Every structure is written in C-alpha cells, then in structure tokens.
XYZ file of C-alpha atoms in Angstrom:
106
model
C 189.325 20.961 87.674
C 189.407 20.767 91.438
C 190.877 23.610 93.454
C 193.301 21.199 95.160
C 194.579 20.074 91.768
C 195.097 23.627 90.530
C 197.132 24.410 93.624
C 199.278 21.297 92.964
C 200.241 22.671 89.560
C 201.221 26.145 90.743
C 204.917 26.716 91.262
C 206.005 24.173 88.673
C 207.714 24.843 85.368
C 205.436 25.349 82.376
C 206.374 22.029 80.761
C 205.923 20.019 83.938
C 202.597 21.739 84.750
C 201.324 21.111 81.220
C 202.305 17.428 81.433
C 200.545 17.027 84.786
C 197.451 18.869 83.551
C 197.276 16.639 80.482
C 197.552 13.485 82.582
C 194.793 14.778 84.867
C 192.473 15.047 81.893
C 192.311 11.274 81.390
C 188.753 10.093 81.745
C 187.500 6.707 82.846
C 184.280 4.970 81.846
C 181.536 4.316 84.369
C 180.270 0.726 84.289
C 177.943 0.047 81.342
C 174.251 0.565 82.046
C 174.887 2.282 85.385
C 173.469 5.624 86.516
C 176.096 6.412 89.161
C 175.385 8.282 92.392
C 177.769 11.158 93.099
C 178.242 11.833 96.833
C 179.499 14.855 98.769
C 182.144 12.704 100.492
C 183.822 9.284 100.279
C 180.971 7.108 101.432
C 177.364 6.062 101.076
C 176.430 8.051 104.188
C 177.264 11.353 102.467
C 174.605 13.411 100.721
C 173.678 12.612 97.137
C 174.910 15.504 94.960
C 173.758 14.293 91.540
C 173.436 11.171 89.409
C 175.672 10.540 86.389
C 173.834 9.298 83.295
C 174.378 5.932 81.638
C 177.526 6.086 79.486
C 179.236 8.757 81.597
C 182.985 9.183 81.836
C 184.756 10.748 84.828
C 188.079 12.462 85.432
C 189.661 11.418 88.733
C 191.633 14.170 90.455
C 192.513 12.191 93.591
C 191.319 9.187 95.590
C 190.665 8.435 99.253
C 189.431 5.561 101.389
C 185.820 5.486 102.566
C 182.820 3.167 102.764
C 183.410 -0.254 101.220
C 181.190 -0.815 98.162
C 180.667 -3.837 95.899
C 180.169 -3.092 92.209
C 180.879 -4.323 88.698
C 184.635 -3.787 89.134
C 184.961 -5.521 92.505
C 184.628 -4.613 96.165
C 186.636 -1.614 97.311
C 186.816 1.205 99.819
C 188.432 3.562 97.261
C 186.427 6.668 96.362
C 187.272 8.858 93.369
C 187.165 12.651 93.632
C 185.671 13.786 90.302
C 185.129 17.468 91.179
C 185.104 19.747 94.225
C 183.054 17.938 96.857
C 182.035 15.142 94.468
C 182.950 11.479 94.963
C 182.008 8.203 93.294
C 182.861 4.664 94.350
C 185.785 3.228 92.397
C 183.834 -0.069 92.257
C 181.828 1.493 89.405
C 184.698 3.125 87.485
C 186.797 1.172 84.978
C 190.306 2.289 85.969
C 191.939 -1.007 85.002
C 193.294 -1.411 88.528
C 192.164 -2.742 91.906
C 194.262 -0.086 93.645
C 194.891 3.629 93.552
C 195.496 5.156 90.106
C 195.719 8.788 91.286
C 197.285 10.473 94.324
C 195.447 10.319 97.640
C 193.295 13.353 98.393
C 194.702 15.630 101.084
C-alpha cells in the first residue's frame, strides 16, 4: 500500500477506513501477453524500475497525467500508481474505462 494512501485513511472512522481499504485492494489485469514496464514516474522518460510478468494484475492507488502512450486499451496520458514510486501506463491496464478510475495522485 502506498504511503499516500495510508495517510488518506488515517483520521477516518473504522468502518469508513475499512471500506476504503477494501476498495483500494481491487486489482486490474495487465493486457494479455504483455510484460509491462514499471517506471519511477508517469512517463516513458522515467527510469525503468522493474518489469511485470505476463499475466500480472495491479492495484491502482491513484492516477496522474504523463506521457501519452498507445497500447491494447487505447491511447492515453493516464499513468497508474501501483506502489510507491512505481507507475504503469493505463493503456496496458484493463480498467474498463477510458478515463480515471481512481483519485488523482497528489
């Protein structure tokens, strides 16, 4: 869980925090057959952190605009924060939407 997300949950009632934490645990499939590059920021110019294996699923904590990328799920400038300092292009993640599905990263 990202540090930013943990801070979001602090100060809320137990029931509300538990509901938010459960919704944050939803994972999304990476496009079939794709080994997805994970970057240190929201763009292709950021350092490569690691590569997700074929069949990976990701949890999206927040999203932000960055480099525009074309992929199996369209062309977009949305980047998904999947961990502290780790971003993947939303063009490779099956969120079921062409827009934002999580809050914008601060």
